[in-house]
Amino acid sequence: MQKKLVVLTGAGMSAESGIATFRDSGGLWDQYPVEQVATPEGFEADPELVLNFYNMRRRELLKAKPNEGHIGLVGLESHFDVTIITQNIDNLHEQAGSKKVLHLHGELMKARSTGDESLIYDIDPQQCDIRLGDLCGKGFQLRPHIVWFGEAVPMIQEAEEITRRADIFVIIGTSMNVYPAAGLLQDVRKNVPVYLIDPKDVFTSRYDIHHIQKKASEGVRELKKMLFRNSY
Ligand code: APR
């Protein structure tokens, strides 16, 4: 049976595809006040500003392509049972061809009803934007299908279960600042090897992490070598 390899990805995974990270200098939260564009209160105060912020993100995504890091993770599926838990709202893992992707923080290419959270719609890339006045089937305003700060993270339980079953755990391109996502590391069993791919130092609760201090594309290449060398 194939070993279960679980990968937790963050904004750094997509940085080489031209998508801005959040907390690096010049990152998105330097340019936009997070409480204005990524909280329910911000949406209530100025829905148009928030819709436009995500419309911009969506236009940026439509121009982006998966990078070698995303593609390298797909290659691991011939040797491992790979599940990706991503904090990213882009769909670059899916575009690359990864089979099992769980989105913790929602999906940019989906819209959701503000009156009935079970009503979720795919956004047609030709139309791209959500505008004020775009309504769900029940007549409520549509919003981005994104988990904002202060909102529940519905996929976290499934992510915890997947993490508890991991035989190998890999973290790529996340500052591990945002909970509950960062807390997943606590669910990794004690003897499970943990790899981290990030050009910068990342503070985590585990001291026995193999840090591959590289960007995602080069880092995934290095990871593959290490995994095969250790013949997992
Ligand atoms: N390859 C790998 N890692 C990179 C690269 C790269 N090319 N470029 C930057 N990084 C690393 C940075 O060093 C940093 O550790 O990616 C990390 C990005 O961290 P953040 O900007 O904090 O993004 P992330 O951890 O994904 O943020 C978590 O916060 O704002 C919310 O909901 C948003 O999902 C997001 C969550």
Tab-separated table of N, CA and C and ligand atoms in Angstrom, residues 9-13 15-16 21-24 29 34 87-88 105 147 149 172-178 197-202 214-217, ligand 1:
chain	number	residue	atom	x	y	z
A	9	THR	N	-0.126	23.566	2.035
A	9	THR	CA	0.471	24.658	1.261
A	9	THR	C	-0.130	26.007	1.643
A	10	GLY	N	0.696	27.056	1.407
A	10	GLY	CA	0.267	28.428	1.637
A	10	GLY	C	0.677	29.278	0.449
A	11	ALA	N	0.573	30.584	0.637
A	11	ALA	CA	0.735	31.531	-0.470
A	11	ALA	C	2.066	31.371	-1.211
A	12	GLY	N	3.138	30.973	-0.482
A	12	GLY	CA	4.446	30.831	-1.124
A	12	GLY	C	4.451	29.774	-2.223
A	13	MET	N	3.506	28.828	-2.153
A	13	MET	CA	3.401	27.782	-3.179
A	13	MET	C	3.116	28.406	-4.545
A	15	ALA	N	3.668	31.684	-5.308
A	15	ALA	CA	4.412	32.942	-5.534
A	15	ALA	C	5.112	32.926	-6.899
A	16	GLU	N	5.698	31.777	-7.258
A	16	GLU	CA	6.405	31.707	-8.548
A	16	GLU	C	5.438	31.684	-9.737
A	21	THR	N	2.005	36.954	-2.105
A	21	THR	CA	1.794	36.370	-0.773
A	21	THR	C	1.147	37.454	0.117
A	22	PHE	N	0.902	37.118	1.373
A	22	PHE	CA	0.205	38.052	2.262
A	22	PHE	C	1.144	38.831	3.164
A	23	ARG	N	2.090	38.114	3.807
A	23	ARG	CA	2.856	38.744	4.884
A	23	ARG	C	4.302	39.058	4.528
A	24	ASP	N	4.757	38.704	3.306
A	24	ASP	CA	6.097	39.132	2.897
A	24	ASP	C	6.030	40.649	2.678
A	29	TRP	N	-1.269	42.130	2.466
A	29	TRP	CA	-1.738	42.820	3.682
A	29	TRP	C	-0.947	44.104	3.954
A	34	VAL	N	-6.414	44.370	6.034
A	34	VAL	CA	-7.057	43.059	6.084
A	34	VAL	C	-8.478	43.150	6.651
A	87	GLN	N	-4.150	26.368	1.974
A	87	GLN	CA	-4.774	27.591	2.479
A	87	GLN	C	-5.058	28.527	1.311
A	88	ASN	N	-4.571	28.144	0.131
A	88	ASN	CA	-4.699	29.038	-1.024
A	88	ASN	C	-6.095	28.961	-1.622
A	105	HIS	N	-9.443	27.591	3.093
A	105	HIS	CA	-9.891	28.985	3.163
A	105	HIS	C	-10.804	29.384	2.006
A	147	VAL	N	-13.186	31.957	3.205
A	147	VAL	CA	-13.287	32.018	4.666
A	147	VAL	C	-12.579	33.289	5.113
A	149	PHE	N	-11.441	36.266	8.000
A	149	PHE	CA	-11.023	36.281	9.408
A	149	PHE	C	-12.271	36.435	10.277
A	172	ILE	N	4.629	23.710	2.705
A	172	ILE	CA	5.256	24.523	1.654
A	172	ILE	C	4.687	25.941	1.641
A	173	GLY	N	5.573	26.933	1.824
A	173	GLY	CA	5.201	28.328	1.563
A	173	GLY	C	4.102	28.895	2.424
A	174	THR	N	4.171	28.626	3.715
A	174	THR	CA	3.221	29.286	4.625
A	174	THR	C	3.986	29.788	5.838
A	175	SER	N	3.623	30.989	6.296
A	175	SER	CA	4.309	31.550	7.461
A	175	SER	C	3.815	30.907	8.756
A	176	MET	N	2.811	30.036	8.673
A	176	MET	CA	2.254	29.328	9.846
A	176	MET	C	1.807	30.341	10.912
A	177	ASN	N	1.205	31.416	10.433
A	177	ASN	CA	0.712	32.458	11.329
A	177	ASN	C	-0.780	32.348	11.598
A	178	VAL	N	-1.484	31.648	10.709
A	178	VAL	CA	-2.940	31.700	10.776
A	178	VAL	C	-3.503	30.373	11.272
A	197	ILE	N	9.327	23.441	3.136
A	197	ILE	CA	9.961	24.126	2.011
A	197	ILE	C	9.591	25.596	2.101
A	198	ASP	N	10.563	26.433	2.354
A	198	ASP	CA	10.322	27.881	2.464
A	198	ASP	C	11.694	28.563	2.438
A	199	PRO	N	11.858	29.615	1.631
A	199	PRO	CA	13.166	30.281	1.594
A	199	PRO	C	13.520	30.969	2.917
A	200	LYS	N	12.486	31.256	3.724
A	200	LYS	CA	12.753	31.945	4.998
A	200	LYS	C	12.602	30.988	6.168
A	201	ASP	N	13.082	31.443	7.333
A	201	ASP	CA	12.842	30.677	8.554
A	201	ASP	C	11.365	30.777	8.911
A	202	VAL	N	10.802	29.666	9.339
A	202	VAL	CA	9.398	29.673	9.756
A	202	VAL	C	9.355	29.089	11.155
A	214	LYS	N	14.423	26.698	0.297
A	214	LYS	CA	14.376	27.019	-1.132
A	214	LYS	C	12.974	27.443	-1.507
A	215	LYS	N	12.863	28.020	-2.704
A	215	LYS	CA	11.534	28.332	-3.234
A	215	LYS	C	10.818	27.034	-3.594
A	216	ALA	N	9.505	27.139	-3.782
A	216	ALA	CA	8.689	25.927	-3.957
A	216	ALA	C	9.173	25.039	-5.104
A	217	SER	N	9.484	25.607	-6.260
A	217	SER	CA	9.804	24.763	-7.423
A	217	SER	C	11.076	23.955	-7.160
B	1	APR	N1	8.360	29.399	-2.411
B	1	APR	C1	8.099	28.954	-1.150
B	1	APR	N2	7.757	29.769	-0.136
B	1	APR	C2	7.712	31.092	-0.386
B	1	APR	C3	8.013	31.635	-1.650
B	1	APR	C4	8.346	30.720	-2.704
B	1	APR	N3	8.636	31.127	-3.943
B	1	APR	N4	7.874	32.992	-1.582
B	1	APR	C5	7.508	33.276	-0.308
B	1	APR	N5	7.408	32.137	0.416
B	1	APR	C6	7.025	31.954	1.819
B	1	APR	C7	7.322	33.112	2.732
B	1	APR	O1	8.675	33.030	3.204
B	1	APR	C8	6.299	32.909	3.840
B	1	APR	O2	6.799	32.048	4.865
B	1	APR	O3	5.623	31.815	1.839
B	1	APR	C9	5.140	32.218	3.124
B	1	APR	C10	3.930	33.096	2.882
B	1	APR	O4	3.348	33.423	4.113
B	1	APR	P1	2.003	34.297	4.170
B	1	APR	O5	2.114	35.461	3.240
B	1	APR	O6	1.725	34.584	5.595
B	1	APR	O7	0.865	33.334	3.552
B	1	APR	P2	0.081	32.138	4.244
B	1	APR	O8	0.870	31.502	5.323
B	1	APR	O9	-0.419	31.282	3.136
B	1	APR	O10	-1.140	32.896	4.884
B	1	APR	C11	-2.135	32.137	5.540
B	1	APR	O11	-3.464	34.074	5.869
B	1	APR	O12	-4.221	36.065	5.083
B	1	APR	C12	-4.544	34.773	5.274
B	1	APR	O13	-6.253	33.539	4.316
B	1	APR	C13	-4.963	34.042	4.038
B	1	APR	O14	-4.561	31.727	3.473
B	1	APR	C14	-3.967	32.919	3.938
B	1	APR	C15	-3.484	32.763	5.366
